Amino acid sequence: MTNVLYDAIFARNARNDAVFFDLDDGSTVTYTSFVARAAQIAHVLTEAGLTPGDRVVVQAPKLVDTVALYAGTVQAGGVYVPLNTGYTQAELTYFVGDAAPKVIVCDAKDVETLAGLAEANNGTLFSLGELGTLSATADKKPCTFETRARSKDDLAALLYTSGTTGRSKGAMMSHENLLSNAQSLINLWQINDQDRLLHALPIFHTHGLFVALNTSLLASARVRLMSAFDRDKLLEELPQSTLMMGVPTFYTRLLDEPRFTKDITSNMRLFISGSAPLLAETHEAFEGRTGHRILERYGMTETNMITSNPYDGARIAGTVGYALPGVEVKVTDPATGEELPKGEIGMIEVRGANVFQGYWKMPEKTAEEIRDNGFFLTGDLATSDEDGRITIVGRAKDLIISGGYNIYPKEIEDVLNDCPGIVESAVFGVAHADFGETVVAAIVGDETCEIDTLKARVDEALARFKHPRHYVQLDALPRNTMGKVQKNILRQDHVDIAS
Ligand code: MLC
Ligand code: AMP
């Protein structure tokens, strides 16, 4: 029975006695025991009624059993739907309603809050963490499971990504989408079973889940699974590690620490950055301090990784390198889709086995963003050199990236505009030393408008990382002659607000 992703990244390790995970408490988990654990979880899922193609929605802490739940879902033929642990009940209600999962797995501390939501959507609720029901139920199951057949085009995961229209869209990732990308990346970055990866990213997004874990599994590398980003722990672990993947905030935070020295990084083979632009000054400061040139790559939830600076060859600060093998990238005129001459600024379009299958239950959105010829419109603006090296210069989409998390202003504006006393609002990003960008809300309100009421409403509706960190009250929003809000003017006027 073939299960494309399971066979390639999990089954291959079934008899591998090497260590997969090093954990915070000093204990280890071997590959063999991890694969057995995934099988136990696959039993729990199928006994809860999961059949191939069914969704498993997961909002859970970063634990070995959470990764085993990903593996078990794939082995049972299910579709893994990881959610940011910061999402509020209001956000979860939308995701659960949209994904219509057979099984929901939450943090043990949230069981009471989520029980009603699970019941209303006919999903079986399990929990992870202290006194979690999933782990306890799995303990009693057999350590082998008859893997369900899945072909390359079947879905393995559904990842929600917010949209410029305000409603989150589920990006459907097939077995081939995930596997082809992991294969390209291990070749390109030379990931192998001698590597030890420092894993401090969350495991509910493409970066921490697929880029970091699928590649490690495929290469049978060792992973230091850290429950969260912790600079002190990273400093302790660097001398025993060879590889790190992070968002730019990880690197600026390390550079802020005098104990982060060349000596501490001497065993390291490679530092990789992505999910947000790495400032050239960070790149240079990092090289100055450690002698390592950070390898910057570029990707998206819908496409996995798209481009990368070379492993051997020039890693140029401020550029994201070349299209991955098997991935076609072109820079086009957004209006016509025509490829532009080298050096001109246009939209990045991408085609290849890495590009997702479309948005879950949103065929019109899919048709808007994937052309008939198969090219996906990223919304990122860039130039391409003569040799195909890509430099990202901006975004055509109204998007803020804060500490590597995407925040769509429309979603926040919708919440603000619904508040009493608000006439209109505009949400925009300004530079922030730690997070790269941070969220500012400009509001036009009448005499009844109260900032505290707005904040309370935002608190209820949106995850903490999306909250505006500054509110500015204006008499009117700046608009162009077409009536469109000029966010560039708002950004200029408040450029220093976060400094
Ligand atoms: C935390 N906070 C954030 C935030 N992270 N606010 C804005 N943006 C963020 N990214 C909030 C907290 O809720 C808290 O709020 C306050 O900021 C301080 O928190 P902290 O303790 O300093 O934050 P920390 O826990 O250290 O988290 C920062 C971080 C984390 C950078 C380590 O955000 C992170 O791990 N980011 C990685 C995101 C990621 O994996 N992106 C990949 C997406 S995939 P308060 O007010 O309550 O105190 C993708 C595709 C690709 O983009 O190409 O990879
Ligand atoms: P997400 O939708 O969370 O997957 O975020 C994808 C977006 O992150 C891309 O469309 C880019 O705007 C941005 N991004 C990812 N990597 C980089 C990078 N190296 N440089 C600049 N932007 C990046």
PDB file of N, CA, C and O and ligand atoms in Angstrom, residues 84 159 200-209 211 228-230 246-250 253 273-276 297-306 401-407 434-435 437-439 463-467 469, ligand 1:
ATOM      1  N   ASN A  84      -2.457  28.185  14.771  1.00  0.00           N
ATOM      2  CA  ASN A  84      -1.659  29.006  15.673  1.00  0.00           C
ATOM      3  C   ASN A  84      -2.226  28.896  17.093  1.00  0.00           C
ATOM      4  O   ASN A  84      -3.440  29.033  17.290  1.00  0.00           O
ATOM      5  N   LEU A 159      -3.456  24.297   5.426  1.00  0.00           N
ATOM      6  CA  LEU A 159      -2.891  25.351   6.272  1.00  0.00           C
ATOM      7  C   LEU A 159      -3.623  26.656   6.017  1.00  0.00           C
ATOM      8  O   LEU A 159      -3.683  27.118   4.864  1.00  0.00           O
ATOM      9  N   ALA A 200      13.495  26.023  17.153  1.00  0.00           N
ATOM     10  CA  ALA A 200      12.846  26.922  18.120  1.00  0.00           C
ATOM     11  C   ALA A 200      11.606  27.571  17.525  1.00  0.00           C
ATOM     12  O   ALA A 200      11.009  28.448  18.141  1.00  0.00           O
ATOM     13  N   LEU A 201      11.223  27.152  16.333  1.00  0.00           N
ATOM     14  CA  LEU A 201      10.053  27.729  15.653  1.00  0.00           C
ATOM     15  C   LEU A 201       8.764  27.047  16.121  1.00  0.00           C
ATOM     16  O   LEU A 201       8.796  25.902  16.572  1.00  0.00           O
ATOM     17  N   PRO A 202       7.637  27.712  15.963  1.00  0.00           N
ATOM     18  CA  PRO A 202       6.370  27.006  16.219  1.00  0.00           C
ATOM     19  C   PRO A 202       6.147  25.921  15.162  1.00  0.00           C
ATOM     20  O   PRO A 202       6.686  26.018  14.048  1.00  0.00           O
ATOM     21  N   ILE A 203       5.337  24.907  15.507  1.00  0.00           N
ATOM     22  CA  ILE A 203       5.127  23.806  14.543  1.00  0.00           C
ATOM     23  C   ILE A 203       3.727  23.840  13.931  1.00  0.00           C
ATOM     24  O   ILE A 203       3.198  22.817  13.525  1.00  0.00           O
ATOM     25  N   PHE A 204       3.144  25.040  13.859  1.00  0.00           N
ATOM     26  CA  PHE A 204       1.836  25.134  13.190  1.00  0.00           C
ATOM     27  C   PHE A 204       1.905  25.890  11.879  1.00  0.00           C
ATOM     28  O   PHE A 204       0.894  26.206  11.277  1.00  0.00           O
ATOM     29  N   HIS A 205       3.120  26.249  11.443  1.00  0.00           N
ATOM     30  CA  HIS A 205       3.275  26.947  10.162  1.00  0.00           C
ATOM     31  C   HIS A 205       4.245  26.180   9.276  1.00  0.00           C
ATOM     32  O   HIS A 205       5.026  25.355   9.761  1.00  0.00           O
ATOM     33  N   THR A 206       4.228  26.534   8.002  1.00  0.00           N
ATOM     34  CA  THR A 206       5.103  25.919   7.010  1.00  0.00           C
ATOM     35  C   THR A 206       6.563  25.859   7.464  1.00  0.00           C
ATOM     36  O   THR A 206       7.235  24.836   7.289  1.00  0.00           O
ATOM     37  N   HIS A 207       7.056  26.949   8.042  1.00  0.00           N
ATOM     38  CA  HIS A 207       8.483  27.022   8.362  1.00  0.00           C
ATOM     39  C   HIS A 207       8.890  25.937   9.374  1.00  0.00           C
ATOM     40  O   HIS A 207       9.752  25.103   9.099  1.00  0.00           O
ATOM     41  N   GLY A 208       8.238  25.955  10.541  1.00  0.00           N
ATOM     42  CA  GLY A 208       8.638  25.018  11.597  1.00  0.00           C
ATOM     43  C   GLY A 208       8.189  23.594  11.346  1.00  0.00           C
ATOM     44  O   GLY A 208       8.826  22.633  11.779  1.00  0.00           O
ATOM     45  N   LEU A 209       7.056  23.433  10.645  1.00  0.00           N
ATOM     46  CA  LEU A 209       6.502  22.091  10.446  1.00  0.00           C
ATOM     47  C   LEU A 209       7.108  21.409   9.213  1.00  0.00           C
ATOM     48  O   LEU A 209       7.617  20.296   9.299  1.00  0.00           O
ATOM     49  N   VAL A 211       9.344  22.960   6.521  1.00  0.00           N
ATOM     50  CA  VAL A 211      10.734  23.243   6.130  1.00  0.00           C
ATOM     51  C   VAL A 211      11.678  22.588   7.134  1.00  0.00           C
ATOM     52  O   VAL A 211      12.663  21.964   6.747  1.00  0.00           O
ATOM     53  N   ALA A 228       9.875  26.527  22.798  1.00  0.00           N
ATOM     54  CA  ALA A 228       9.651  27.867  22.244  1.00  0.00           C
ATOM     55  C   ALA A 228      11.006  28.526  22.045  1.00  0.00           C
ATOM     56  O   ALA A 228      12.024  27.997  22.519  1.00  0.00           O
ATOM     57  N   PHE A 229      11.001  29.685  21.423  1.00  0.00           N
ATOM     58  CA  PHE A 229      12.257  30.428  21.266  1.00  0.00           C
ATOM     59  C   PHE A 229      12.733  30.891  22.632  1.00  0.00           C
ATOM     60  O   PHE A 229      11.999  31.540  23.373  1.00  0.00           O
ATOM     61  N   ASP A 230      13.960  30.548  22.974  1.00  0.00           N
ATOM     62  CA  ASP A 230      14.526  30.946  24.261  1.00  0.00           C
ATOM     63  C   ASP A 230      16.017  31.190  24.005  1.00  0.00           C
ATOM     64  O   ASP A 230      16.777  30.255  23.757  1.00  0.00           O
ATOM     65  N   GLY A 246      15.412  29.942  11.256  1.00  0.00           N
ATOM     66  CA  GLY A 246      14.698  30.925  12.065  1.00  0.00           C
ATOM     67  C   GLY A 246      14.149  32.065  11.239  1.00  0.00           C
ATOM     68  O   GLY A 246      14.485  32.214  10.057  1.00  0.00           O
ATOM     69  N   VAL A 247      13.298  32.866  11.888  1.00  0.00           N
ATOM     70  CA  VAL A 247      12.830  34.111  11.282  1.00  0.00           C
ATOM     71  C   VAL A 247      13.846  35.184  11.663  1.00  0.00           C
ATOM     72  O   VAL A 247      14.628  34.987  12.601  1.00  0.00           O
ATOM     73  N   PRO A 248      13.859  36.320  10.950  1.00  0.00           N
ATOM     74  CA  PRO A 248      14.894  37.328  11.238  1.00  0.00           C
ATOM     75  C   PRO A 248      14.948  37.758  12.705  1.00  0.00           C
ATOM     76  O   PRO A 248      16.032  38.026  13.230  1.00  0.00           O
ATOM     77  N   THR A 249      13.805  37.796  13.386  1.00  0.00           N
ATOM     78  CA  THR A 249      13.805  38.181  14.811  1.00  0.00           C
ATOM     79  C   THR A 249      14.740  37.280  15.629  1.00  0.00           C
ATOM     80  O   THR A 249      15.389  37.735  16.569  1.00  0.00           O
ATOM     81  N   PHE A 250      14.826  35.990  15.275  1.00  0.00           N
ATOM     82  CA  PHE A 250      15.740  35.098  16.010  1.00  0.00           C
ATOM     83  C   PHE A 250      17.177  35.651  15.916  1.00  0.00           C
ATOM     84  O   PHE A 250      17.919  35.648  16.888  1.00  0.00           O
ATOM     85  N   ARG A 253      17.725  38.994  17.746  1.00  0.00           N
ATOM     86  CA  ARG A 253      17.768  38.763  19.202  1.00  0.00           C
ATOM     87  C   ARG A 253      19.096  38.121  19.614  1.00  0.00           C
ATOM     88  O   ARG A 253      19.644  38.439  20.662  1.00  0.00           O
ATOM     89  N   SER A 273      17.523  31.679   7.181  1.00  0.00           N
ATOM     90  CA  SER A 273      16.500  32.647   7.593  1.00  0.00           C
ATOM     91  C   SER A 273      15.411  32.729   6.537  1.00  0.00           C
ATOM     92  O   SER A 273      15.670  32.623   5.338  1.00  0.00           O
ATOM     93  N   GLY A 274      14.189  32.964   6.989  1.00  0.00           N
ATOM     94  CA  GLY A 274      13.081  33.151   6.053  1.00  0.00           C
ATOM     95  C   GLY A 274      11.825  33.557   6.770  1.00  0.00           C
ATOM     96  O   GLY A 274      11.839  33.810   7.978  1.00  0.00           O
ATOM     97  N   SER A 275      10.740  33.661   6.021  1.00  0.00           N
ATOM     98  CA  SER A 275       9.390  34.048   6.455  1.00  0.00           C
ATOM     99  C   SER A 275       9.195  35.557   6.483  1.00  0.00           C
ATOM    100  O   SER A 275       8.061  36.031   6.528  1.00  0.00           O
ATOM    101  N   ALA A 276      10.273  36.309   6.497  1.00  0.00           N
ATOM    102  CA  ALA A 276      10.212  37.773   6.502  1.00  0.00           C
ATOM    103  C   ALA A 276      11.556  38.267   5.987  1.00  0.00           C
ATOM    104  O   ALA A 276      12.540  37.520   6.024  1.00  0.00           O
ATOM    105  N   ARG A 297      16.243  32.342   2.400  1.00  0.00           N
ATOM    106  CA  ARG A 297      15.383  31.702   1.399  1.00  0.00           C
ATOM    107  C   ARG A 297      14.010  32.352   1.479  1.00  0.00           C
ATOM    108  O   ARG A 297      13.710  33.083   2.432  1.00  0.00           O
ATOM    109  N   TYR A 298      13.172  32.089   0.475  1.00  0.00           N
ATOM    110  CA  TYR A 298      11.863  32.745   0.409  1.00  0.00           C
ATOM    111  C   TYR A 298      10.798  31.701   0.104  1.00  0.00           C
ATOM    112  O   TYR A 298      11.012  30.792  -0.701  1.00  0.00           O
ATOM    113  N   GLY A 299       9.667  31.817   0.807  1.00  0.00           N
ATOM    114  CA  GLY A 299       8.591  30.862   0.553  1.00  0.00           C
ATOM    115  C   GLY A 299       7.255  31.424   0.954  1.00  0.00           C
ATOM    116  O   GLY A 299       7.127  32.590   1.339  1.00  0.00           O
ATOM    117  N   MET A 300       6.256  30.577   0.884  1.00  0.00           N
ATOM    118  CA  MET A 300       4.889  30.954   1.235  1.00  0.00           C
ATOM    119  C   MET A 300       4.144  29.709   1.654  1.00  0.00           C
ATOM    120  O   MET A 300       4.466  28.605   1.209  1.00  0.00           O
ATOM    121  N   THR A 301       3.112  29.883   2.434  1.00  0.00           N
ATOM    122  CA  THR A 301       2.301  28.739   2.829  1.00  0.00           C
ATOM    123  C   THR A 301       1.810  27.976   1.598  1.00  0.00           C
ATOM    124  O   THR A 301       1.862  26.744   1.558  1.00  0.00           O
ATOM    125  N   GLU A 302       1.337  28.702   0.599  1.00  0.00           N
ATOM    126  CA  GLU A 302       0.727  28.061  -0.584  1.00  0.00           C
ATOM    127  C   GLU A 302       1.728  27.315  -1.465  1.00  0.00           C
ATOM    128  O   GLU A 302       1.322  26.519  -2.313  1.00  0.00           O
ATOM    129  N   THR A 303       3.002  27.629  -1.299  1.00  0.00           N
ATOM    130  CA  THR A 303       3.991  27.095  -2.252  1.00  0.00           C
ATOM    131  C   THR A 303       5.143  26.357  -1.592  1.00  0.00           C
ATOM    132  O   THR A 303       6.042  25.910  -2.300  1.00  0.00           O
ATOM    133  N   ASN A 304       5.152  26.277  -0.274  1.00  0.00           N
ATOM    134  CA  ASN A 304       6.379  25.851   0.402  1.00  0.00           C
ATOM    135  C   ASN A 304       7.511  26.794  -0.017  1.00  0.00           C
ATOM    136  O   ASN A 304       7.251  27.934  -0.381  1.00  0.00           O
ATOM    137  N   MET A 305       8.732  26.263  -0.096  1.00  0.00           N
ATOM    138  CA  MET A 305       9.838  27.153  -0.437  1.00  0.00           C
ATOM    139  C   MET A 305       9.937  27.359  -1.944  1.00  0.00           C
ATOM    140  O   MET A 305       9.714  26.438  -2.735  1.00  0.00           O
ATOM    141  N   ILE A 306      10.281  28.588  -2.320  1.00  0.00           N
ATOM    142  CA  ILE A 306      10.295  28.972  -3.740  1.00  0.00           C
ATOM    143  C   ILE A 306      11.727  29.224  -4.220  1.00  0.00           C
ATOM    144  O   ILE A 306      12.147  28.709  -5.253  1.00  0.00           O
ATOM    145  N   ILE A 401       4.181  41.767   8.174  1.00  0.00           N
ATOM    146  CA  ILE A 401       4.824  40.570   8.729  1.00  0.00           C
ATOM    147  C   ILE A 401       5.534  40.969  10.016  1.00  0.00           C
ATOM    148  O   ILE A 401       6.473  41.754   9.995  1.00  0.00           O
ATOM    149  N   SER A 402       5.047  40.432  11.112  1.00  0.00           N
ATOM    150  CA  SER A 402       5.577  40.787  12.433  1.00  0.00           C
ATOM    151  C   SER A 402       6.188  39.538  13.061  1.00  0.00           C
ATOM    152  O   SER A 402       5.474  38.559  13.306  1.00  0.00           O
ATOM    153  N   GLY A 403       7.481  39.579  13.287  1.00  0.00           N
ATOM    154  CA  GLY A 403       8.162  38.419  13.891  1.00  0.00           C
ATOM    155  C   GLY A 403       7.917  37.138  13.106  1.00  0.00           C
ATOM    156  O   GLY A 403       7.918  36.059  13.667  1.00  0.00           O
ATOM    157  N   GLY A 404       7.696  37.268  11.802  1.00  0.00           N
ATOM    158  CA  GLY A 404       7.475  36.090  10.952  1.00  0.00           C
ATOM    159  C   GLY A 404       6.019  35.677  10.853  1.00  0.00           C
ATOM    160  O   GLY A 404       5.688  34.748  10.119  1.00  0.00           O
ATOM    161  N   TYR A 405       5.128  36.325  11.607  1.00  0.00           N
ATOM    162  CA  TYR A 405       3.693  36.022  11.489  1.00  0.00           C
ATOM    163  C   TYR A 405       3.050  36.996  10.521  1.00  0.00           C
ATOM    164  O   TYR A 405       3.299  38.205  10.608  1.00  0.00           O
ATOM    165  N   ASN A 406       2.192  36.470   9.657  1.00  0.00           N
ATOM    166  CA  ASN A 406       1.492  37.344   8.716  1.00  0.00           C
ATOM    167  C   ASN A 406       0.243  37.925   9.356  1.00  0.00           C
ATOM    168  O   ASN A 406      -0.535  37.207   9.979  1.00  0.00           O
ATOM    169  N   ILE A 407       0.053  39.200   9.126  1.00  0.00           N
ATOM    170  CA  ILE A 407      -1.112  39.890   9.673  1.00  0.00           C
ATOM    171  C   ILE A 407      -1.744  40.677   8.538  1.00  0.00           C
ATOM    172  O   ILE A 407      -1.086  41.505   7.903  1.00  0.00           O
ATOM    173  N   ASP A 434      12.496  44.751  16.876  1.00  0.00           N
ATOM    174  CA  ASP A 434      12.496  43.329  17.235  1.00  0.00           C
ATOM    175  C   ASP A 434      11.688  42.504  16.229  1.00  0.00           C
ATOM    176  O   ASP A 434      12.157  41.482  15.721  1.00  0.00           O
ATOM    177  N   PHE A 435      10.496  42.945  15.908  1.00  0.00           N
ATOM    178  CA  PHE A 435       9.596  42.148  15.068  1.00  0.00           C
ATOM    179  C   PHE A 435       9.681  42.485  13.573  1.00  0.00           C
ATOM    180  O   PHE A 435       8.943  41.914  12.776  1.00  0.00           O
ATOM    181  N   GLU A 437       8.310  44.452  11.668  1.00  0.00           N
ATOM    182  CA  GLU A 437       7.199  45.392  11.496  1.00  0.00           C
ATOM    183  C   GLU A 437       6.267  45.227  12.682  1.00  0.00           C
ATOM    184  O   GLU A 437       6.189  44.150  13.276  1.00  0.00           O
ATOM    185  N   THR A 438       5.530  46.296  12.976  1.00  0.00           N
ATOM    186  CA  THR A 438       4.503  46.178  14.013  1.00  0.00           C
ATOM    187  C   THR A 438       3.217  46.886  13.552  1.00  0.00           C
ATOM    188  O   THR A 438       3.254  47.661  12.601  1.00  0.00           O
ATOM    189  N   VAL A 439       2.122  46.563  14.227  1.00  0.00           N
ATOM    190  CA  VAL A 439       0.811  46.981  13.731  1.00  0.00           C
ATOM    191  C   VAL A 439       0.359  48.304  14.352  1.00  0.00           C
ATOM    192  O   VAL A 439       0.397  48.471  15.570  1.00  0.00           O
ATOM    193  N   ALA A 463      -6.150  36.993  17.678  1.00  0.00           N
ATOM    194  CA  ALA A 463      -4.960  36.510  18.389  1.00  0.00           C
ATOM    195  C   ALA A 463      -4.076  37.693  18.767  1.00  0.00           C
ATOM    196  O   ALA A 463      -4.016  38.696  18.044  1.00  0.00           O
ATOM    197  N   ARG A 464      -3.387  37.542  19.870  1.00  0.00           N
ATOM    198  CA  ARG A 464      -2.569  38.621  20.453  1.00  0.00           C
ATOM    199  C   ARG A 464      -1.573  39.231  19.450  1.00  0.00           C
ATOM    200  O   ARG A 464      -1.353  40.430  19.429  1.00  0.00           O
ATOM    201  N   PHE A 465      -0.940  38.362  18.635  1.00  0.00           N
ATOM    202  CA  PHE A 465       0.099  38.894  17.744  1.00  0.00           C
ATOM    203  C   PHE A 465      -0.461  39.845  16.682  1.00  0.00           C
ATOM    204  O   PHE A 465       0.276  40.601  16.076  1.00  0.00           O
ATOM    205  N   LYS A 466      -1.794  39.806  16.483  1.00  0.00           N
ATOM    206  CA  LYS A 466      -2.392  40.687  15.467  1.00  0.00           C
ATOM    207  C   LYS A 466      -2.813  42.046  16.048  1.00  0.00           C
ATOM    208  O   LYS A 466      -3.209  42.928  15.308  1.00  0.00           O
ATOM    209  N   HIS A 467      -2.761  42.181  17.358  1.00  0.00           N
ATOM    210  CA  HIS A 467      -3.295  43.407  17.965  1.00  0.00           C
ATOM    211  C   HIS A 467      -2.491  44.642  17.588  1.00  0.00           C
ATOM    212  O   HIS A 467      -1.259  44.606  17.664  1.00  0.00           O
ATOM    213  N   ARG A 469      -0.420  47.742  18.154  1.00  0.00           N
ATOM    214  CA  ARG A 469       0.377  48.138  19.314  1.00  0.00           C
ATOM    215  C   ARG A 469       0.286  49.643  19.522  1.00  0.00           C
ATOM    216  O   ARG A 469       0.706  50.172  20.543  1.00  0.00           O
TER     217      ARG A 469
HETATM  218  C1  MLC B   1       4.771  37.205  20.082  1.00  0.00           C
HETATM  219  N1  MLC B   1       4.106  38.366  20.133  1.00  0.00           N
HETATM  220  C2  MLC B   1       4.096  38.930  18.944  1.00  0.00           C
HETATM  221  C3  MLC B   1       4.766  38.035  18.107  1.00  0.00           C
HETATM  222  N2  MLC B   1       5.177  36.976  18.830  1.00  0.00           N
HETATM  223  N3  MLC B   1       3.569  40.082  18.510  1.00  0.00           N
HETATM  224  C4  MLC B   1       3.702  40.368  17.232  1.00  0.00           C
HETATM  225  N4  MLC B   1       4.346  39.554  16.351  1.00  0.00           N
HETATM  226  C5  MLC B   1       4.876  38.379  16.768  1.00  0.00           C
HETATM  227  N5  MLC B   1       5.485  37.556  15.916  1.00  0.00           N
HETATM  228  C6  MLC B   1       3.527  39.059  21.276  1.00  0.00           C
HETATM  229  C7  MLC B   1       3.217  38.194  22.444  1.00  0.00           C
HETATM  230  O1  MLC B   1       1.876  37.785  22.350  1.00  0.00           O
HETATM  231  C8  MLC B   1       3.443  39.148  23.614  1.00  0.00           C
HETATM  232  O2  MLC B   1       2.366  39.986  23.722  1.00  0.00           O
HETATM  233  C9  MLC B   1       4.573  40.031  23.152  1.00  0.00           C
HETATM  234  O3  MLC B   1       4.520  39.965  21.720  1.00  0.00           O
HETATM  235  C10 MLC B   1       5.938  39.663  23.612  1.00  0.00           C
HETATM  236  O4  MLC B   1       6.140  38.314  23.368  1.00  0.00           O
HETATM  237  P1  MLC B   1       7.615  37.717  23.354  1.00  0.00           P
HETATM  238  O5  MLC B   1       7.763  36.848  24.550  1.00  0.00           O
HETATM  239  O6  MLC B   1       8.646  38.721  23.129  1.00  0.00           O
HETATM  240  O7  MLC B   1       7.535  36.892  22.054  1.00  0.00           O
HETATM  241  P2  MLC B   1       8.087  35.521  21.841  1.00  0.00           P
HETATM  242  O8  MLC B   1       7.270  34.510  22.536  1.00  0.00           O
HETATM  243  O9  MLC B   1       9.529  35.553  22.140  1.00  0.00           O
HETATM  244  O10 MLC B   1       7.831  35.333  20.298  1.00  0.00           O
HETATM  245  C11 MLC B   1       8.526  36.034  19.325  1.00  0.00           C
HETATM  246  C12 MLC B   1       8.952  35.061  18.230  1.00  0.00           C
HETATM  247  C13 MLC B   1       7.687  34.344  17.738  1.00  0.00           C
HETATM  248  C14 MLC B   1       9.609  35.856  17.136  1.00  0.00           C
HETATM  249  C15 MLC B   1       9.928  34.059  18.817  1.00  0.00           C
HETATM  250  O11 MLC B   1       6.752  35.305  17.288  1.00  0.00           O
HETATM  251  C16 MLC B   1       7.963  33.341  16.699  1.00  0.00           C
HETATM  252  O12 MLC B   1       8.358  32.217  17.012  1.00  0.00           O
HETATM  253  N6  MLC B   1       7.821  33.694  15.414  1.00  0.00           N
HETATM  254  C17 MLC B   1       7.987  32.775  14.316  1.00  0.00           C
HETATM  255  C18 MLC B   1       6.810  32.815  13.394  1.00  0.00           C
HETATM  256  C19 MLC B   1       6.894  31.762  12.273  1.00  0.00           C
HETATM  257  O13 MLC B   1       7.202  30.593  12.538  1.00  0.00           O
HETATM  258  N7  MLC B   1       6.613  32.129  11.036  1.00  0.00           N
HETATM  259  C20 MLC B   1       6.651  31.244   9.925  1.00  0.00           C
HETATM  260  C21 MLC B   1       5.388  31.392   9.087  1.00  0.00           C
HETATM  261  S1  MLC B   1       5.527  30.342   7.642  1.00  0.00           S
HETATM  262  P3  MLC B   1       1.904  40.642  25.069  1.00  0.00           P
HETATM  263  O14 MLC B   1       1.501  42.008  24.664  1.00  0.00           O
HETATM  264  O15 MLC B   1       0.789  39.770  25.490  1.00  0.00           O
HETATM  265  O16 MLC B   1       3.058  40.656  26.002  1.00  0.00           O
HETATM  266  C22 MLC B   1       5.955  31.421   6.394  1.00  0.00           C
HETATM  267  C23 MLC B   1       6.396  30.838   5.131  1.00  0.00           C
HETATM  268  C24 MLC B   1       7.887  30.941   5.083  1.00  0.00           C
HETATM  269  O17 MLC B   1       5.957  32.581   6.588  1.00  0.00           O
HETATM  270  O18 MLC B   1       8.443  31.471   4.117  1.00  0.00           O
HETATM  271  O19 MLC B   1       8.502  30.468   6.041  1.00  0.00           O
END
